[in-house]
Coordinates of C-alpha atoms in Angstrom, one line a residue:
X304 CA -12.6 5.1 11.1
X305 CA -13.7 3.6 7.7
X306 CA -10.2 4.4 6.4
X307 CA -8.6 2.5 9.3
X308 CA -10.7 -0.4 8.8
X309 CA -10.0 -0.5 5.2
X310 CA -6.2 -0.2 5.7
X311 CA -6.0 -2.8 8.2
X312 CA -7.5 -5.4 6.0
X313 CA -5.0 -4.8 3.2
X314 CA -2.4 -2.1 3.8
X315 CA 0.3 -4.4 2.7
X316 CA -0.7 -3.6 -1.0
X317 CA -2.4 -0.4 -0.6
X318 CA -2.7 2.2 -3.4
X319 CA -1.7 5.6 -1.8
X320 CA -3.8 8.0 -3.2
X321 CA -2.1 11.5 -3.7
X322 CA -3.7 14.5 -2.0
X323 CA -4.5 16.1 -5.5
X324 CA -6.4 13.1 -6.6
X325 CA -4.3 12.3 -9.7
X326 CA -5.4 9.1 -11.1
X327 CA -3.2 6.9 -13.0
X328 CA -5.9 5.1 -14.9
X329 CA -8.1 8.0 -15.5
X330 CA -9.7 8.5 -19.0
X331 CA -8.6 11.5 -21.1
X332 CA -9.6 11.9 -24.7
X333 CA -11.3 8.6 -24.2
X334 CA -8.2 6.7 -23.5
X335 CA -6.3 5.7 -20.2
X336 CA -2.8 6.7 -19.6
X337 CA -0.4 5.9 -16.7
X338 CA 0.8 9.7 -16.5
X339 CA -0.2 13.2 -17.4
X340 CA 3.2 14.0 -18.8
X341 CA 4.0 15.0 -22.5
X342 CA 3.9 12.5 -25.2
X343 CA 7.4 12.7 -26.0
X344 CA 9.3 9.6 -26.0
X345 CA 11.4 9.3 -22.9
X346 CA 15.1 8.2 -23.5
X347 CA 18.0 7.6 -20.9
X348 CA 20.2 10.1 -19.5
X349 CA 22.8 8.5 -21.7
X350 CA 21.3 9.8 -24.8
X351 CA 21.5 13.3 -23.8
X352 CA 23.7 15.9 -25.5
X353 CA 23.7 19.3 -23.9
X354 CA 27.3 20.2 -24.6
X355 CA 30.1 21.1 -22.2
X356 CA 29.2 23.3 -19.1
X357 CA 31.6 24.5 -16.3
X358 CA 29.9 25.2 -13.1
X359 CA 31.5 26.2 -9.6
X360 CA 29.8 24.2 -6.7
X361 CA 30.1 25.8 -3.5
X362 CA 29.7 24.1 0.0
X363 CA 28.8 25.6 3.3
X364 CA 32.5 25.8 4.2
X365 CA 33.1 28.0 1.0
X366 CA 35.1 25.4 -0.6
X367 CA 34.8 25.7 -4.4
X368 CA 35.3 23.0 -7.0
X369 CA 34.9 23.4 -10.7
X370 CA 33.7 20.7 -12.9
X371 CA 32.9 20.2 -16.4
X372 CA 30.1 17.8 -17.4
X373 CA 29.6 16.5 -21.1
X374 CA 28.0 13.7 -22.6
X375 CA 27.3 13.0 -26.4
X376 CA 24.4 11.2 -27.8
X377 CA 26.7 9.7 -30.6
X378 CA 29.0 8.1 -28.0
X379 CA 30.3 4.7 -29.1
X380 CA 30.0 3.4 -25.6
X381 CA 27.6 0.7 -24.8
X382 CA 26.9 1.5 -21.3
X383 CA 23.7 0.9 -19.7
X384 CA 21.3 3.9 -19.3
X385 CA 21.0 4.9 -15.6
X386 CA 17.3 5.8 -15.8
X387 CA 14.4 5.6 -18.0
X388 CA 13.3 9.2 -17.8
X389 CA 15.0 12.0 -19.8
X390 CA 15.1 15.2 -18.0
X391 CA 14.1 18.0 -20.0
X392 CA 14.6 21.3 -18.1
X393 CA 18.0 23.1 -18.2
X394 CA 18.5 22.1 -14.6
X395 CA 17.5 18.5 -15.1
X396 CA 19.8 18.1 -18.1
X397 CA 22.6 19.6 -16.2
X398 CA 21.9 17.2 -13.2
X399 CA 21.9 14.4 -15.7
X400 CA 25.3 15.1 -17.0
X401 CA 26.7 15.2 -13.6
X402 CA 25.0 11.9 -12.7
X403 CA 26.9 10.4 -15.3
X404 CA 30.1 12.1 -14.9
X405 CA 30.4 13.1 -11.2
X406 CA 27.6 11.6 -9.4
X407 CA 29.2 12.5 -6.1
X408 CA 28.7 16.1 -6.8
X409 CA 25.1 15.9 -7.3
X410 CA 24.1 16.9 -3.7
X411 CA 26.3 20.2 -4.1
X412 CA 24.8 21.0 -7.5
X413 CA 21.3 20.5 -6.2
X414 CA 21.9 22.9 -3.3
X415 CA 23.1 25.5 -5.5
X416 CA 20.1 25.2 -7.9
X417 CA 17.6 25.3 -5.0
X418 CA 19.3 28.5 -3.8
X419 CA 18.6 29.9 -7.1
X420 CA 15.0 28.6 -7.3
X421 CA 14.3 30.1 -3.8
X422 CA 15.8 33.6 -5.1
X423 CA 13.6 33.5 -8.2
X424 CA 10.6 32.7 -6.0
X425 CA 11.4 35.5 -3.5
X426 CA 11.9 38.1 -6.2
X427 CA 8.6 37.2 -8.0
X428 CA 6.7 37.4 -4.6
X429 CA 8.2 40.9 -4.1
X430 CA 7.3 42.2 -7.4
X431 CA 3.9 44.2 -7.3
X432 CA 1.2 43.7 -9.6
X433 CA 0.7 46.2 -12.1
X434 CA -2.3 48.6 -11.7
X435 CA -2.4 50.5 -15.0
X436 CA -4.6 48.5 -17.4
X437 CA -6.3 45.0 -17.4
X438 CA -4.0 43.8 -20.3
X439 CA -0.9 44.5 -18.3
X440 CA -2.4 42.7 -15.4
X441 CA -3.2 39.5 -17.6
X442 CA 0.2 39.6 -19.1
X443 CA 2.1 39.9 -15.6
X444 CA -0.1 36.9 -14.3
X445 CA 0.8 34.7 -17.4
X446 CA 4.4 35.5 -17.0
X447 CA 4.2 34.5 -13.3
X448 CA 2.4 31.3 -14.2
X449 CA 4.9 30.3 -16.9
X450 CA 7.9 30.9 -14.3
X451 CA 6.1 28.9 -11.7
X452 CA 5.6 26.1 -13.9
X453 CA 9.3 26.3 -14.9
X454 CA 10.3 26.1 -11.3
X455 CA 8.0 23.3 -10.6
X456 CA 9.3 21.2 -13.5
X457 CA 13.0 21.9 -12.4
X458 CA 12.0 20.8 -8.8
X459 CA 10.5 17.5 -10.1
X460 CA 13.6 16.8 -11.9
X461 CA 15.9 17.6 -8.9
X462 CA 14.0 15.1 -7.0
X463 CA 14.2 12.4 -9.6
X464 CA 18.0 13.0 -10.1
X465 CA 18.6 12.6 -6.3
X466 CA 16.4 9.4 -6.4
X467 CA 18.5 8.0 -9.2
X468 CA 21.7 9.2 -7.4
X469 CA 20.5 7.1 -4.2
X470 CA 20.2 3.9 -6.8
X471 CA 23.8 4.6 -7.9
X472 CA 25.1 5.1 -4.4
X473 CA 23.8 1.7 -3.6
X474 CA 25.4 0.2 -6.7
X475 CA 21.9 -0.8 -8.3
X476 CA 21.0 -0.1 -11.8
X477 CA 17.4 0.9 -12.5
X478 CA 15.7 -1.0 -15.3
X479 CA 15.6 1.4 -18.1
X480 CA 12.6 0.3 -20.1
X481 CA 10.3 -2.9 -20.2
X482 CA 9.6 -2.2 -24.0
X483 CA 11.8 -1.6 -26.9
X484 CA 12.7 1.9 -27.8
X485 CA 14.0 3.3 -31.1
X486 CA 16.6 5.4 -29.4
X487 CA 18.0 2.7 -27.0
X488 CA 19.1 -0.7 -27.2
X489 CA 16.5 -3.0 -25.3
X490 CA 17.2 -5.6 -22.9
X491 CA 14.1 -7.4 -21.2
X492 CA 13.7 -7.3 -17.4
X493 CA 14.9 -10.9 -17.3
X494 CA 18.4 -10.0 -18.7
X495 CA 19.1 -7.5 -16.2
X496 CA 21.2 -8.4 -13.1
X497 CA 19.5 -10.0 -10.2
X498 CA 19.8 -7.4 -7.6
X499 CA 17.0 -8.6 -5.3
X500 CA 19.3 -9.0 -2.2
X501 CA 20.9 -5.3 -2.8
X502 CA 17.3 -4.0 -2.8
X503 CA 16.2 -5.8 0.3
X504 CA 19.2 -4.5 2.2
X505 CA 18.2 -1.0 1.9
X506 CA 15.2 -1.6 4.0
X507 CA 14.9 -2.0 7.8
X508 CA 14.0 -5.7 8.9
X509 CA 10.6 -4.5 9.9
X510 CA 9.9 -2.8 6.6
X511 CA 11.2 -6.0 4.7
X512 CA 8.6 -8.0 6.5
X513 CA 6.0 -5.8 5.1
X514 CA 7.5 -5.9 1.6
X515 CA 7.5 -9.6 1.8
X516 CA 3.9 -9.6 2.5
X517 CA 3.2 -7.2 -0.4
X518 CA 5.2 -9.6 -2.7
X519 CA 3.1 -12.5 -1.4
X520 CA -0.1 -10.8 -2.0
X521 CA 1.1 -9.9 -5.6
X522 CA 2.6 -13.2 -6.7
X523 CA 0.8 -15.7 -4.6
X524 CA 2.3 -19.1 -4.5
X525 CA 4.8 -18.1 -7.3
X526 CA 6.8 -16.0 -5.0
X527 CA 9.6 -18.3 -4.8
X528 CA 9.3 -19.4 -8.7
X529 CA 11.8 -17.3 -10.5
X530 CA 12.0 -19.1 -13.9
X531 CA 8.3 -19.6 -14.9
X532 CA 7.1 -17.1 -17.6
X533 CA 3.8 -15.5 -17.9
X534 CA 2.2 -13.4 -20.5
X535 CA 1.0 -10.4 -19.0
X536 CA -0.7 -7.0 -19.8
X537 CA 1.7 -4.2 -19.8
X538 CA -1.1 -1.9 -18.4
X539 CA -1.6 -4.3 -15.4
X540 CA 2.3 -4.5 -14.8
X541 CA 2.5 -0.6 -14.9
X542 CA -0.3 -0.5 -12.5
X543 CA 1.3 -2.8 -10.1
X544 CA 4.6 -1.0 -10.4
X545 CA 3.0 2.6 -9.8
X546 CA 1.1 1.2 -6.8
X547 CA 4.2 -0.4 -5.3
X548 CA 6.1 2.9 -5.7
X549 CA 3.3 4.6 -3.5
X550 CA 3.4 1.7 -1.2
X551 CA 7.1 2.2 -0.8
X552 CA 6.7 5.9 0.0
X553 CA 4.1 5.2 2.7
X554 CA 6.0 2.3 4.2
X555 CA 9.1 4.4 4.5
X556 CA 7.0 7.2 6.0
X557 CA 5.5 4.8 8.7
X558 CA 8.7 3.0 9.3
X559 CA 10.7 6.2 9.9
X560 CA 8.2 7.0 12.7
X561 CA 8.5 3.4 14.1
X562 CA 12.3 3.4 14.2
X563 CA 12.2 6.7 16.1
X564 CA 9.6 5.5 18.6
X565 CA 11.5 2.1 19.0
X566 CA 14.9 4.0 19.8
X567 CA 13.3 6.3 22.3
X568 CA 11.3 3.4 23.7
X569 CA 8.0 5.0 23.5
X570 CA 6.3 2.2 21.2
X571 CA 2.6 1.6 22.3
X572 CA 2.2 -1.5 24.3
X573 CA 2.1 -4.8 22.7
X574 CA 3.5 -3.9 19.6
X575 CA 6.6 -6.1 19.9
X576 CA 4.2 -9.0 20.2
X577 CA 2.9 -10.8 17.2
X578 CA -0.9 -10.8 17.3
X579 CA -2.1 -14.0 15.6
X580 CA -5.6 -12.4 15.0
X581 CA -4.0 -10.0 12.3
X582 CA -3.0 -12.9 10.3
X583 CA -5.6 -13.0 7.5
X584 CA -5.8 -14.4 3.7
X585 CA -5.8 -11.8 0.9
X586 CA -8.6 -11.9 -1.5
X587 CA -9.6 -10.3 -4.7
X588 CA -11.8 -7.9 -2.8
X589 CA -9.1 -6.0 -0.9
X590 CA -10.1 -2.5 0.1
X591 CA -7.7 0.4 0.1
X592 CA -8.2 3.9 1.3
X593 CA -8.7 6.8 -1.0
X594 CA -8.1 10.5 -1.0
X595 CA -11.5 11.3 0.3
X596 CA -11.4 8.9 3.1
X597 CA -13.7 6.2 1.5
X598 CA -12.5 2.7 0.3
X599 CA -12.6 1.1 -3.1
X600 CA -11.4 -2.2 -4.6
X601 CA -7.8 -2.6 -5.1
X602 CA -7.5 -2.6 -9.1
X603 CA -4.1 -4.3 -9.1
X604 CA -5.3 -7.0 -6.9
X605 CA -8.3 -8.0 -8.9
X606 CA -6.2 -7.6 -12.2
X607 CA -3.4 -9.7 -11.0
X608 CA -5.6 -12.5 -9.9
X609 CA -6.5 -13.1 -13.4
X610 CA -2.9 -13.7 -14.8
X611 CA -2.2 -17.2 -16.0
X612 CA -0.4 -19.6 -13.6
X613 CA -0.1 -16.8 -11.1
X614 CA -1.3 -19.2 -8.4
X615 CA -3.9 -16.7 -7.1
X616 CA -3.7 -15.0 -3.7
X617 CA -3.6 -18.0 -1.3
X618 CA -0.6 -16.8 0.6
X619 CA -1.5 -15.7 4.0
X620 CA 0.0 -12.2 5.2
X621 CA 2.3 -12.8 8.1
X622 CA 2.2 -10.8 11.3
X623 CA 4.8 -8.3 12.1
X624 CA 5.7 -5.7 14.4
X625 CA 5.5 -2.9 11.9
X626 CA 2.0 -4.4 10.7
X627 CA 0.8 -4.1 14.3
X628 CA 2.1 -0.5 14.6
X629 CA 0.3 0.8 11.8
X630 CA -2.9 -1.2 12.8
X631 CA -2.6 1.0 16.0
X632 CA -3.1 4.2 14.1
X633 CA -6.5 6.1 14.1
X634 CA -8.4 6.9 10.9
X635 CA -7.0 10.4 10.8
X636 CA -3.5 9.3 11.1
X637 CA -3.8 6.5 8.6
X638 CA -5.1 9.2 6.1
X639 CA -2.5 11.5 6.7
X640 CA 0.4 8.9 6.1
X641 CA -1.5 7.4 3.2
X642 CA -1.1 10.7 1.3
X643 CA 1.8 11.8 -1.1
X644 CA 2.5 15.0 0.2
X645 CA 3.4 17.1 -2.9
X646 CA 2.3 17.6 -6.4
X647 CA 5.8 17.2 -7.6
X648 CA 6.2 13.8 -6.1
X649 CA 3.1 12.6 -7.8
X650 CA 4.4 13.8 -11.1
X651 CA 7.5 12.0 -10.8
X652 CA 5.8 8.7 -10.2
X653 CA 3.6 9.3 -13.2
X654 CA 6.4 10.3 -15.5
X655 CA 8.7 7.4 -14.4
X656 CA 6.1 4.9 -14.8
X657 CA 5.1 6.0 -18.4
X658 CA 8.8 6.3 -19.4
X659 CA 9.4 2.6 -18.1
X660 CA 6.2 1.0 -19.6
X661 CA 5.0 3.5 -22.2
X662 CA 1.8 5.2 -22.8
X663 CA -0.9 2.3 -23.1
X664 CA -3.5 2.5 -25.9
X665 CA -6.7 1.6 -24.1
X666 CA -9.9 3.3 -25.2
X667 CA -13.0 3.9 -23.2
X668 CA -16.1 2.5 -25.1
X669 CA -19.3 4.5 -25.4
X670 CA -20.7 2.0 -22.8
X671 CA -18.3 3.1 -20.2
X672 CA -16.0 -0.1 -20.3
X673 CA -12.3 -0.4 -21.1
X674 CA -11.5 -1.7 -24.6
X675 CA -8.1 -3.5 -23.8
X676 CA -7.9 -5.1 -27.3
X677 CA -4.9 -2.8 -28.1
X678 CA -3.2 -3.5 -24.8
X679 CA 0.3 -4.7 -25.4
X680 CA 1.2 -8.2 -23.7
X681 CA 4.7 -8.9 -22.5
X682 CA 6.4 -12.0 -21.4
X683 CA 8.2 -12.0 -18.1
X684 CA 9.2 -14.4 -15.4
X685 CA 8.0 -14.4 -12.1
X686 CA 11.6 -13.6 -10.8
X687 CA 11.5 -10.4 -13.2
X688 CA 8.2 -9.2 -11.6
X689 CA 9.6 -9.6 -8.3
X690 CA 12.7 -7.6 -9.3
X691 CA 10.1 -5.0 -10.6
X692 CA 8.2 -4.7 -7.5
X693 CA 11.4 -4.6 -5.2
X694 CA 12.6 -1.7 -7.3
X695 CA 9.4 0.1 -7.2
X696 CA 8.9 0.0 -3.4
X697 CA 12.5 1.1 -3.1
X698 CA 12.0 4.0 -5.6
X699 CA 9.0 5.1 -3.4
X700 CA 11.2 4.9 -0.3
X701 CA 13.8 6.9 -1.8
X702 CA 11.2 9.5 -3.0
X703 CA 10.1 10.1 0.5
X704 CA 13.7 10.6 1.6
X705 CA 14.6 13.1 -1.1
X706 CA 11.4 14.9 -1.0
X707 CA 11.9 15.6 2.9
X708 CA 15.6 16.6 2.2
X709 CA 14.6 19.1 -0.7
X710 CA 11.8 20.6 1.3
X711 CA 14.1 21.3 4.1
X712 CA 16.1 23.6 1.8
X713 CA 13.3 24.8 -0.5
X714 CA 9.8 24.6 1.2
X715 CA 7.3 23.3 -1.4
X716 CA 5.4 20.6 0.5
X717 CA 1.9 21.6 1.4
X718 CA 1.1 21.6 5.0

């Protein structure tokens, strides 16, 4: 029940811990990084050059359409990039081309690629291990491991392409990068079109109430101030973005169940009534559930409270039906819902965050403290921060949707 108590106090901004305990802020080689992806610079889909490829896409009704997708990196067009993360596998690069040229064909292309991945996985499982020599066995296992990693990478990039397509369907452009890049023109967050209303319309009224609480806890009394500029650590902004992605994933998961029970009229008694007892003031000692069922201090809350002119966290969290509903969960249910189900989804969050904010250069000192002297500081308005958080929550919501969709066709989510 410790987890339940923790989430009841602050689930409006909880960092949902993945089941494989991947940590966005963990030290590696005495440095802290957002993600465990490669050090290659991530560019946008619009910088890809893969050539021309003709592919037949088959639907369930045996209708076949042939398309050609081609994109050149030396194109003179100044179109905005559609996503910050460059997809590297052959499947990912192909889907990147389709996203640019024929986005409506992405689902059909994904289904075909998932069928091929399933065929490859089945074929590998049917192959018997060699029993001749230990050398042959080691080689066999190494080949099988390489193929499994290739399928995992392809699956991650399929998930990412589907998330990007959902943003495109909603006519919302993802912010490509928060910092300048040598390979692409740079626009600060504040220079991108204001799309807050579009992002809010993608969520149910109940989920939107929770999102507003999330924004209130992060921005404090600056939530309605869209013009004031703050100098903020890029690491802290990245942490809040990643936490908001995971919060959006959690929120969509519980909201889906809430909407189903509301439709079938089996909601627990009292959920529809606003309980004034749950209204509380957020503090810098918010507690959040972790993967092992214990609680820990929310790193983003304490970091964000140090921002200049942030106004602190004086905003009260408003009661809502969905908030009451989540508070009715027992500890085991909370732990289950507060877990990202697949390693692939965790990896996508890491890579997308790193592509958006870059890899921070932060060193752990011999005393065990964080030396943030090299941490880059960026200037951004509170309106830009709001846009980033809304995008992150929506990204997490979409990630839950596409993970469920892909798993229904290619089972990869652990029970």
